[in-house]
Amino acid sequence: MSTTNNIAQARKLVEQLRIEAGYERIKVSKAAADLMSYCEQHARSDPLLVGVPTSENPFKDKKPCIIL
Amino acid sequence: MGEMEQLRKEAESLKDEITAARKAVQDLTLQDHVAGTAVVGRVQLKIRKTLRGHLAKIYALHWGTDSKLCVSASQDGKLIVWDSCTTNKVHAIPLKSSWVMTCSYAPSGNMVACGGLDNMCSIYNLKGKDGNVKVMHELAAHTGYLSCCRFLNDNEIITSSGDCTCVLWDIETGSQKTVFAGHLGDCMSLAVAPDFNTFISGACDYTAKLWDIRDGQCRQTFGGHESDINAIGFFPNGNAVITGSDDASCKLYDLRSDQELITYQDSSIMCGVTSIAPSFSGRLILAGYDDFNCNIWDSLKAERVGVLSGHDNRVSCIGVTPDGMACCTGSWDSFLKIWN
């Protein structure tokens, strides 16, 4: 009984590995360039990266934020 | 048995094939590519709000899509929905089981979900007619604890469990639409891709898996960690995955080149990573650790550029608002802190 289970499991693993082996990979240089470019493009809109002016900070006590 | 041996050999050969295929596309490393880029300047975030009210360890938090409301879960047996600006408690929901490990806010804002050692995912309706928050559904079928849950929409939720599977549920009927099986250890965490077509899971088998939500197929498996993966998230453009592990490191795996590109670690950090979240642009990675701190990493240069120290116990959960305006940390010290 357990032998049949083991074989079934092993078959599933091989099947899964076949799917993963068939994956079409792009070059790391392209992947890295795209990551870097995304970061650059969005840097200015990243408040934690560039800082938040007090007047625009919803978590600073002065300005109440309204939930619509 | 002849067939068993044959299958074992085939598995080994396929694993070698995958390793070789990954190497074959490694024409450059991420480090090479960003060699000319400067590390970001020191990031110093301040605590803007402290959310007080839980009476025991906080295990999970999740921001609503409006970037103002968030839900937290504590083993004091409560889910609290907070207005993070005013620090008011919008809802304080008593749970049937206090052993909660995860919570999630529906994108619509209409519901929250939670679960834990009760092996169930309980869905709560926040917009009930009489104003009371009640259990709307209890999704039961997992044979292990519920470690994480994330809504796709008001009728579909994905859960990860200590029974080594993830499940896509139809909330209304309470049925399992798809079971995602393949991990060889407890599933600890999951994250849904920005386009909602795929999700990733991190498990105690030290791997992360990418799943196709509609056909249930595991498309990719990422290894490299030397211990349990506790936390997982998507890089904002959906093309990379970030993980945090008990091996004290975080990693970034690129999906399209199918490999690990970078590891975030430091010899001075020897404790496990509990939680992880990218900043809005992805340039910063915020990770919570067992040593009560949260480290901020430059995601491209792999250097530590900031620390959030403010908790008196383990940081168990972290989340950045969808608009990127602030980060919230939750801790075993029973407090949530909002930083920016």
Tab-separated table of C-alpha atoms in Angstrom:
chain	number	residue	atom	x	y	z
A	1	MET	CA	0.000	0.000	0.000
A	2	SER	CA	2.670	2.480	1.004
A	3	THR	CA	4.803	1.381	-1.956
A	4	THR	CA	2.000	2.329	-4.337
A	5	ASN	CA	1.705	5.702	-2.585
A	6	ASN	CA	5.437	6.265	-2.853
A	7	ILE	CA	5.396	5.529	-6.565
A	8	ALA	CA	2.407	7.792	-7.077
A	9	GLN	CA	4.213	10.543	-5.206
A	10	ALA	CA	7.400	10.000	-7.183
A	11	ARG	CA	5.448	10.138	-10.440
A	12	LYS	CA	3.847	13.423	-9.377
A	13	LEU	CA	7.231	14.876	-8.501
A	14	VAL	CA	8.686	13.931	-11.885
A	15	GLU	CA	5.626	15.393	-13.603
A	16	GLN	CA	6.030	18.638	-11.652
A	17	LEU	CA	9.755	18.828	-12.366
A	18	ARG	CA	9.047	18.348	-16.088
A	19	ILE	CA	6.726	21.371	-16.012
A	20	GLU	CA	9.288	23.475	-14.165
A	21	ALA	CA	12.133	22.368	-16.443
A	22	GLY	CA	10.112	23.482	-19.475
A	23	TYR	CA	9.803	27.060	-18.221
A	24	GLU	CA	10.990	29.698	-20.690
A	25	ARG	CA	13.553	31.801	-18.895
A	26	ILE	CA	14.694	35.282	-19.875
A	27	LYS	CA	18.248	36.485	-19.423
A	28	VAL	CA	19.204	37.783	-15.992
A	29	SER	CA	20.573	40.956	-17.618
A	30	LYS	CA	17.073	41.766	-18.900
A	31	ALA	CA	15.432	40.861	-15.569
A	32	ALA	CA	17.913	43.014	-13.648
A	33	ALA	CA	17.502	45.930	-16.050
A	34	ASP	CA	13.717	45.796	-15.683
A	35	LEU	CA	13.899	45.703	-11.874
A	36	MET	CA	16.238	48.648	-11.800
A	37	SER	CA	14.170	50.590	-14.295
A	38	TYR	CA	10.968	50.018	-12.307
A	39	CYS	CA	12.639	51.282	-9.135
A	40	GLU	CA	13.945	54.365	-10.935
A	41	GLN	CA	10.620	55.170	-12.556
A	42	HIS	CA	8.724	55.003	-9.287
A	43	ALA	CA	11.321	56.388	-6.888
A	44	ARG	CA	9.854	59.857	-6.849
A	45	SER	CA	6.413	58.497	-5.893
A	46	ASP	CA	7.815	56.380	-3.060
A	47	PRO	CA	7.113	58.316	0.160
A	48	LEU	CA	9.259	56.081	2.365
A	49	LEU	CA	12.187	56.609	0.024
A	50	VAL	CA	11.981	60.338	-0.615
A	51	GLY	CA	10.263	61.454	2.557
A	52	VAL	CA	6.869	63.006	3.174
A	53	PRO	CA	6.433	66.756	3.688
A	54	THR	CA	4.616	67.385	6.980
A	55	SER	CA	1.756	69.191	5.271
A	56	GLU	CA	1.027	66.126	3.154
A	57	ASN	CA	1.537	63.492	5.822
A	58	PRO	CA	-1.818	61.959	6.790
A	59	PHE	CA	-0.237	60.506	9.917
A	60	LYS	CA	1.012	63.814	11.244
A	61	ASP	CA	-1.366	65.301	13.815
A	62	LYS	CA	-1.967	68.656	12.076
A	63	LYS	CA	-3.939	67.369	9.115
A	64	PRO	CA	-7.000	65.206	9.694
A	65	CYS	CA	-7.658	62.542	7.107
A	66	ILE	CA	-11.218	61.988	6.084
A	67	ILE	CA	-12.568	58.563	5.290
A	68	LEU	CA	-15.040	58.997	2.455
B	1	MET	CA	11.380	-1.566	-7.127
B	2	GLY	CA	12.533	-0.904	-10.676
B	3	GLU	CA	10.074	1.882	-11.339
B	4	MET	CA	10.853	3.707	-8.100
B	5	GLU	CA	14.558	3.760	-8.926
B	6	GLN	CA	13.815	4.942	-12.443
B	7	LEU	CA	11.612	7.754	-11.186
B	8	ARG	CA	14.221	8.791	-8.647
B	9	LYS	CA	16.864	8.988	-11.378
B	10	GLU	CA	14.550	10.963	-13.640
B	11	ALA	CA	13.796	13.428	-10.841
B	12	GLU	CA	17.526	13.964	-10.210
B	13	SER	CA	18.178	14.450	-13.893
B	14	LEU	CA	15.344	17.010	-14.195
B	15	LYS	CA	16.671	18.902	-11.171
B	16	ASP	CA	20.096	19.061	-12.836
B	17	GLU	CA	18.434	20.247	-16.036
B	18	ILE	CA	16.710	23.089	-14.150
B	19	THR	CA	19.957	24.105	-12.438
B	20	ALA	CA	21.753	24.175	-15.796
B	21	ALA	CA	18.952	26.110	-17.501
B	22	ARG	CA	19.041	28.741	-14.751
B	23	LYS	CA	22.783	29.072	-15.095
B	24	ALA	CA	22.513	29.338	-18.871
B	25	VAL	CA	20.586	32.639	-18.619
B	26	GLN	CA	22.959	34.111	-16.060
B	27	ASP	CA	24.741	36.381	-18.522
B	28	LEU	CA	25.120	39.017	-15.832
B	29	THR	CA	24.305	39.139	-12.118
B	30	LEU	CA	22.075	41.778	-10.552
B	31	GLN	CA	25.150	42.962	-8.642
B	32	ASP	CA	27.010	43.560	-11.935
B	33	HIS	CA	24.067	45.466	-13.320
B	34	VAL	CA	23.680	47.811	-10.356
B	35	ALA	CA	27.418	48.270	-9.808
B	36	GLY	CA	27.199	51.834	-11.072
B	37	THR	CA	24.205	52.740	-8.914
B	38	ALA	CA	24.635	54.409	-5.557
B	39	VAL	CA	23.156	52.919	-2.390
B	40	VAL	CA	20.132	54.892	-1.243
B	41	GLY	CA	20.756	57.341	1.575
B	42	ARG	CA	20.078	56.381	5.162
B	43	VAL	CA	16.332	55.911	5.712
B	44	GLN	CA	15.150	57.236	9.042
B	45	LEU	CA	11.482	56.699	9.673
B	46	LYS	CA	9.692	58.063	12.720
B	47	ILE	CA	6.859	56.572	14.699
B	48	ARG	CA	3.827	58.693	13.865
B	49	LYS	CA	1.162	56.670	15.644
B	50	THR	CA	0.993	53.865	18.188
B	51	LEU	CA	-2.159	51.772	18.068
B	52	ARG	CA	-2.923	50.590	21.587
B	53	GLY	CA	-5.693	48.216	22.538
B	54	HIS	CA	-4.668	44.625	22.110
B	55	LEU	CA	-3.984	42.772	25.353
B	56	ALA	CA	-1.701	40.064	24.043
B	57	LYS	CA	0.721	39.253	21.220
B	58	ILE	CA	-0.197	40.583	17.800
B	59	TYR	CA	0.276	37.957	15.118
B	60	ALA	CA	-0.915	39.615	11.936
B	61	LEU	CA	-1.939	42.874	10.314
B	62	HIS	CA	-3.238	43.842	6.888
B	63	TRP	CA	-3.907	47.256	5.343
B	64	GLY	CA	-7.192	48.042	3.617
B	65	THR	CA	-7.000	49.323	0.050
B	66	ASP	CA	-7.811	52.868	1.209
B	67	SER	CA	-4.439	53.049	3.002
B	68	LYS	CA	-6.209	54.369	6.128
B	69	LEU	CA	-7.953	51.413	7.738
B	70	CYS	CA	-6.070	48.316	8.807
B	71	VAL	CA	-6.982	45.118	10.608
B	72	SER	CA	-4.879	43.375	13.241
B	73	ALA	CA	-5.216	40.004	14.959
B	74	SER	CA	-4.065	39.168	18.452
B	75	GLN	CA	-4.109	36.124	20.649
B	76	ASP	CA	-6.185	38.163	23.074
B	77	GLY	CA	-8.944	36.775	20.844
B	78	LYS	CA	-9.738	39.963	18.968
B	79	LEU	CA	-9.602	41.379	15.485
B	80	ILE	CA	-9.396	45.157	15.595
B	81	VAL	CA	-10.045	47.385	12.598
B	82	TRP	CA	-8.196	50.663	13.160
B	83	ASP	CA	-8.456	54.102	11.637
B	84	SER	CA	-4.706	54.566	11.493
B	85	CYS	CA	-4.852	58.369	11.267
B	86	THR	CA	-6.998	58.966	14.330
B	87	THR	CA	-5.960	55.715	16.088
B	88	ASN	CA	-9.647	55.020	16.744
B	89	LYS	CA	-10.898	51.457	16.808
B	90	VAL	CA	-13.553	51.222	14.116
B	91	HIS	CA	-14.414	47.625	15.016
B	92	ALA	CA	-13.314	45.322	17.837
B	93	ILE	CA	-14.384	41.833	16.823
B	94	PRO	CA	-14.342	39.048	19.421
B	95	LEU	CA	-13.221	35.718	17.985
B	96	LYS	CA	-14.506	32.225	18.776
B	97	SER	CA	-10.953	30.964	18.871
B	98	SER	CA	-8.234	33.164	20.355
B	99	TRP	CA	-5.444	31.193	18.646
B	100	VAL	CA	-5.410	33.421	15.624
B	101	MET	CA	-2.378	33.532	13.307
B	102	THR	CA	-3.513	35.565	10.331
B	103	CYS	CA	-5.968	38.204	9.176
B	104	SER	CA	-6.882	39.820	5.890
B	105	TYR	CA	-8.849	42.853	4.684
B	106	ALA	CA	-10.964	42.347	1.551
B	107	PRO	CA	-10.037	44.765	-1.281
B	108	SER	CA	-13.626	46.072	-1.226
B	109	GLY	CA	-13.387	46.912	2.468
B	110	ASN	CA	-16.591	44.949	3.092
B	111	MET	CA	-15.076	41.987	4.924
B	112	VAL	CA	-12.198	40.753	7.007
B	113	ALA	CA	-11.030	37.200	7.531
B	114	CYS	CA	-8.901	35.403	10.098
B	115	GLY	CA	-7.849	31.961	11.206
B	116	GLY	CA	-5.273	30.008	13.168
B	117	LEU	CA	-5.079	26.897	15.300
B	118	ASP	CA	-8.784	26.251	14.741
B	119	ASN	CA	-7.789	25.197	11.173
B	120	MET	CA	-10.587	27.388	9.812
B	121	CYS	CA	-10.833	30.643	7.929
B	122	SER	CA	-13.633	32.788	9.397
B	123	ILE	CA	-15.106	35.538	7.244
B	124	TYR	CA	-16.665	38.579	8.963
B	125	ASN	CA	-19.072	41.025	7.320
B	126	LEU	CA	-18.181	44.586	8.299
B	127	LYS	CA	-21.147	46.141	6.510
B	128	GLY	CA	-24.022	44.227	8.121
B	129	LYS	CA	-27.395	45.984	8.169
B	130	ASP	CA	-27.641	46.454	11.923
B	131	GLY	CA	-24.062	47.648	12.263
B	132	ASN	CA	-22.933	44.546	14.163
B	133	VAL	CA	-19.990	42.624	12.831
B	134	LYS	CA	-20.866	38.947	12.565
B	135	VAL	CA	-19.270	35.768	11.266
B	136	MET	CA	-20.552	35.329	7.739
B	137	HIS	CA	-18.818	32.078	6.818
B	138	GLU	CA	-16.492	29.539	8.338
B	139	LEU	CA	-14.303	27.811	5.767
B	140	ALA	CA	-13.334	24.457	7.178
B	141	ALA	CA	-11.425	21.678	5.445
B	142	HIS	CA	-7.765	22.264	6.256
B	143	THR	CA	-6.276	19.589	8.489
B	144	GLY	CA	-3.671	21.944	9.861
B	145	TYR	CA	-3.453	25.487	11.231
B	146	LEU	CA	-4.300	28.467	9.068
B	147	SER	CA	-1.076	30.439	8.622
B	148	CYS	CA	-2.197	33.058	6.118
B	149	CYS	CA	-5.221	34.172	4.103
B	150	ARG	CA	-5.741	36.727	1.331
B	151	PHE	CA	-8.976	37.806	-0.386
B	152	LEU	CA	-9.093	37.899	-4.184
B	153	ASN	CA	-12.536	39.537	-4.054
B	154	ASP	CA	-15.653	39.350	-1.883
B	155	ASN	CA	-16.326	35.782	-2.941
B	156	GLU	CA	-12.893	34.219	-3.219
B	157	ILE	CA	-10.110	33.833	-0.686
B	158	ILE	CA	-6.833	31.911	-0.720
B	159	THR	CA	-5.540	30.272	2.453
B	160	SER	CA	-2.240	28.615	3.385
B	161	SER	CA	-2.021	25.941	6.043
B	162	GLY	CA	0.157	23.830	8.281
B	163	ASP	CA	-1.295	20.862	6.382
B	164	CYS	CA	1.152	21.779	3.558
B	165	THR	CA	-1.522	22.947	1.138
B	166	CYS	CA	-3.019	26.227	-0.029
B	167	VAL	CA	-6.677	26.437	-0.998
B	168	LEU	CA	-8.821	28.726	-3.144
B	169	TRP	CA	-12.299	28.945	-1.615
B	170	ASP	CA	-15.703	29.957	-2.889
B	171	ILE	CA	-16.802	31.912	0.158
B	172	GLU	CA	-20.548	31.756	-0.430
B	173	THR	CA	-20.721	27.976	-0.799
B	174	GLY	CA	-17.834	27.330	1.573
B	175	SER	CA	-16.325	24.913	-0.934
B	176	GLN	CA	-12.714	24.390	-1.961
B	177	LYS	CA	-12.459	25.456	-5.616
B	178	THR	CA	-8.826	24.458	-5.918
B	179	VAL	CA	-6.307	22.725	-3.660
B	180	PHE	CA	-2.688	23.672	-4.307
B	181	ALA	CA	-0.624	20.707	-3.167
B	182	GLY	CA	3.096	20.239	-3.597
B	183	HIS	CA	4.896	21.744	-0.627
B	184	LEU	CA	6.609	19.197	1.605
B	185	GLY	CA	6.330	21.298	4.738
B	186	ASP	CA	3.874	23.609	6.507
B	187	CYS	CA	2.844	26.534	4.316
B	188	MET	CA	3.605	29.636	6.338
B	189	SER	CA	2.729	32.581	4.149
B	190	LEU	CA	1.194	33.593	0.834
B	191	ALA	CA	0.948	36.679	-1.367
B	192	VAL	CA	-1.251	37.385	-4.394
B	193	ALA	CA	0.270	38.876	-7.554
B	194	PRO	CA	-0.729	42.446	-8.487
B	195	ASP	CA	-2.610	41.064	-11.521
B	196	PHE	CA	-4.460	38.449	-9.410
B	197	ASN	CA	-3.564	35.636	-11.839
B	198	THR	CA	-0.980	33.940	-9.650
B	199	PHE	CA	0.056	33.699	-6.020
B	200	ILE	CA	3.191	32.626	-4.181
B	201	SER	CA	3.573	30.547	-1.049
B	202	GLY	CA	6.494	30.128	1.356
B	203	ALA	CA	6.847	26.969	3.400
B	204	CYS	CA	8.793	24.987	5.994
B	205	ASP	CA	10.306	22.918	3.184
B	206	TYR	CA	12.527	25.989	2.598
B	207	THR	CA	10.972	26.685	-0.821
B	208	ALA	CA	8.696	29.274	-2.364
B	209	LYS	CA	6.221	28.181	-5.062
B	210	LEU	CA	4.425	30.206	-7.709
B	211	TRP	CA	0.903	28.945	-8.489
B	212	ASP	CA	-1.528	29.639	-11.314
B	213	ILE	CA	-4.760	30.522	-9.514
B	214	ARG	CA	-7.112	29.331	-12.248
B	215	ASP	CA	-5.605	26.011	-13.273
B	216	GLY	CA	-4.083	25.116	-9.903
B	217	GLN	CA	-0.695	24.389	-11.400
B	218	CYS	CA	2.587	25.043	-9.603
B	219	ARG	CA	4.614	26.869	-12.270
B	220	GLN	CA	7.883	27.512	-10.471
B	221	THR	CA	9.708	26.456	-7.299
B	222	PHE	CA	12.472	28.506	-5.689
B	223	GLY	CA	14.988	27.072	-3.249
B	224	GLY	CA	18.110	28.409	-1.594
B	225	HIS	CA	16.900	29.215	1.884
B	226	GLU	CA	18.378	27.096	4.647
B	227	SER	CA	15.359	27.136	6.888
B	228	ASP	CA	11.611	27.808	7.003
B	229	ILE	CA	10.299	30.652	4.882
B	230	ASN	CA	8.049	32.660	7.220
B	231	ALA	CA	7.204	35.614	5.036
B	232	ILE	CA	6.678	36.267	1.371
B	233	GLY	CA	5.679	39.164	-0.846
B	234	PHE	CA	5.634	40.362	-4.440
B	235	PHE	CA	7.899	43.056	-5.782
B	236	PRO	CA	5.468	45.828	-6.884
B	237	ASN	CA	5.693	45.080	-10.635
B	238	GLY	CA	4.806	41.427	-10.029
B	239	ASN	CA	8.021	40.182	-11.673
B	240	ALA	CA	9.885	39.239	-8.513
B	241	VAL	CA	9.247	37.649	-5.162
B	242	ILE	CA	10.789	38.541	-1.802
B	243	THR	CA	11.046	36.033	1.031
B	244	GLY	CA	12.061	36.125	4.700
B	245	SER	CA	13.333	33.055	6.508
B	246	ASP	CA	14.364	31.575	9.847
B	247	ASP	CA	17.852	31.381	8.322
B	248	ALA	CA	18.116	35.131	9.096
B	249	SER	CA	18.145	36.151	5.448
B	250	CYS	CA	15.753	37.582	2.918
B	251	LYS	CA	15.972	36.759	-0.765
B	252	LEU	CA	14.726	38.190	-4.021
B	253	TYR	CA	13.757	35.696	-6.705
B	254	ASP	CA	13.105	36.919	-10.234
B	255	LEU	CA	10.165	35.143	-11.856
B	256	ARG	CA	11.006	35.515	-15.543
B	257	SER	CA	14.619	34.332	-15.253
B	258	ASP	CA	13.423	31.759	-12.693
B	259	GLN	CA	16.167	32.279	-10.107
B	260	GLU	CA	17.429	33.925	-6.975
B	261	LEU	CA	19.048	37.256	-7.798
B	262	ILE	CA	20.039	38.567	-4.409
B	263	THR	CA	20.263	37.725	-0.694
B	264	TYR	CA	19.814	40.286	2.076
B	265	GLN	CA	21.872	39.247	5.032
B	266	ASP	CA	24.438	40.511	7.464
B	267	SER	CA	26.748	38.584	9.786
B	268	SER	CA	25.444	40.633	12.693
B	269	ILE	CA	21.889	39.412	12.109
B	270	MET	CA	21.394	35.976	13.568
B	271	CYS	CA	17.679	35.759	14.160
B	272	GLY	CA	14.769	34.766	11.993
B	273	VAL	CA	12.794	37.026	9.674
B	274	THR	CA	9.110	37.057	10.566
B	275	SER	CA	7.608	39.454	8.061
B	276	ILE	CA	8.447	41.333	4.883
B	277	ALA	CA	7.065	44.122	2.706
B	278	PRO	CA	8.390	46.193	-0.212
B	279	SER	CA	8.089	49.972	-0.368
B	280	PHE	CA	5.964	51.501	-3.139
B	281	SER	CA	8.753	51.563	-5.748
B	282	GLY	CA	10.302	48.312	-4.566
B	283	ARG	CA	13.603	50.032	-3.878
B	284	LEU	CA	13.268	49.424	-0.148
B	285	ILE	CA	12.499	46.129	1.520
B	286	LEU	CA	11.262	46.283	5.081
B	287	ALA	CA	11.667	43.109	7.105
B	288	GLY	CA	10.650	42.318	10.685
B	289	TYR	CA	12.899	40.137	12.807
B	290	ASP	CA	12.775	38.075	16.011
B	291	ASP	CA	15.206	40.505	17.673
B	292	PHE	CA	12.460	43.141	18.071
B	293	ASN	CA	13.701	45.254	15.145
B	294	CYS	CA	12.786	45.839	11.579
B	295	ASN	CA	15.587	46.289	9.034
B	296	ILE	CA	15.266	48.352	5.886
B	297	TRP	CA	17.241	47.069	2.903
B	298	ASP	CA	18.193	48.732	-0.378
B	299	SER	CA	16.640	46.042	-2.593
B	300	LEU	CA	19.072	46.533	-5.484
B	301	LYS	CA	22.342	46.983	-3.564
B	302	ALA	CA	21.521	44.552	-0.727
B	303	GLU	CA	22.741	46.940	1.939
B	304	ARG	CA	20.983	47.746	5.174
B	305	VAL	CA	19.947	51.410	5.029
B	306	GLY	CA	17.768	51.763	8.094
B	307	VAL	CA	16.399	50.203	11.254
B	308	LEU	CA	13.027	50.583	12.920
B	309	SER	CA	13.515	50.150	16.665
B	310	GLY	CA	10.535	50.772	18.803
B	311	HIS	CA	9.090	47.484	19.888
B	312	ASP	CA	9.774	45.645	23.121
B	313	ASN	CA	9.269	42.230	21.643
B	314	ARG	CA	9.394	40.329	18.353
B	315	VAL	CA	8.054	42.174	15.273
B	316	SER	CA	5.567	39.611	13.997
B	317	CYS	CA	4.008	41.441	11.082
B	318	ILE	CA	4.612	44.377	8.793
B	319	GLY	CA	2.696	46.081	6.004
B	320	VAL	CA	3.189	49.079	3.735
B	321	THR	CA	0.078	51.034	2.740
B	322	PRO	CA	-1.030	50.516	-0.889
B	323	ASP	CA	-0.241	54.205	-1.556
B	324	GLY	CA	3.214	53.733	-0.036
B	325	MET	CA	2.692	56.500	2.488
B	326	ALA	CA	3.511	54.566	5.650
B	327	CYS	CA	4.549	51.261	7.085
B	328	CYS	CA	2.876	49.544	10.033
B	329	THR	CA	4.639	47.083	12.327
B	330	GLY	CA	2.850	44.731	14.727
B	331	SER	CA	4.551	43.066	17.640
B	332	TRP	CA	4.324	40.510	20.407
B	333	ASP	CA	4.500	43.562	22.688
B	334	SER	CA	0.788	44.071	21.776
B	335	PHE	CA	1.291	47.370	19.936
B	336	LEU	CA	1.106	48.453	16.318
B	337	LYS	CA	3.250	51.340	15.202
B	338	ILE	CA	2.865	53.487	12.089
B	339	TRP	CA	6.106	54.834	10.612
B	340	ASN	CA	7.075	57.207	7.868
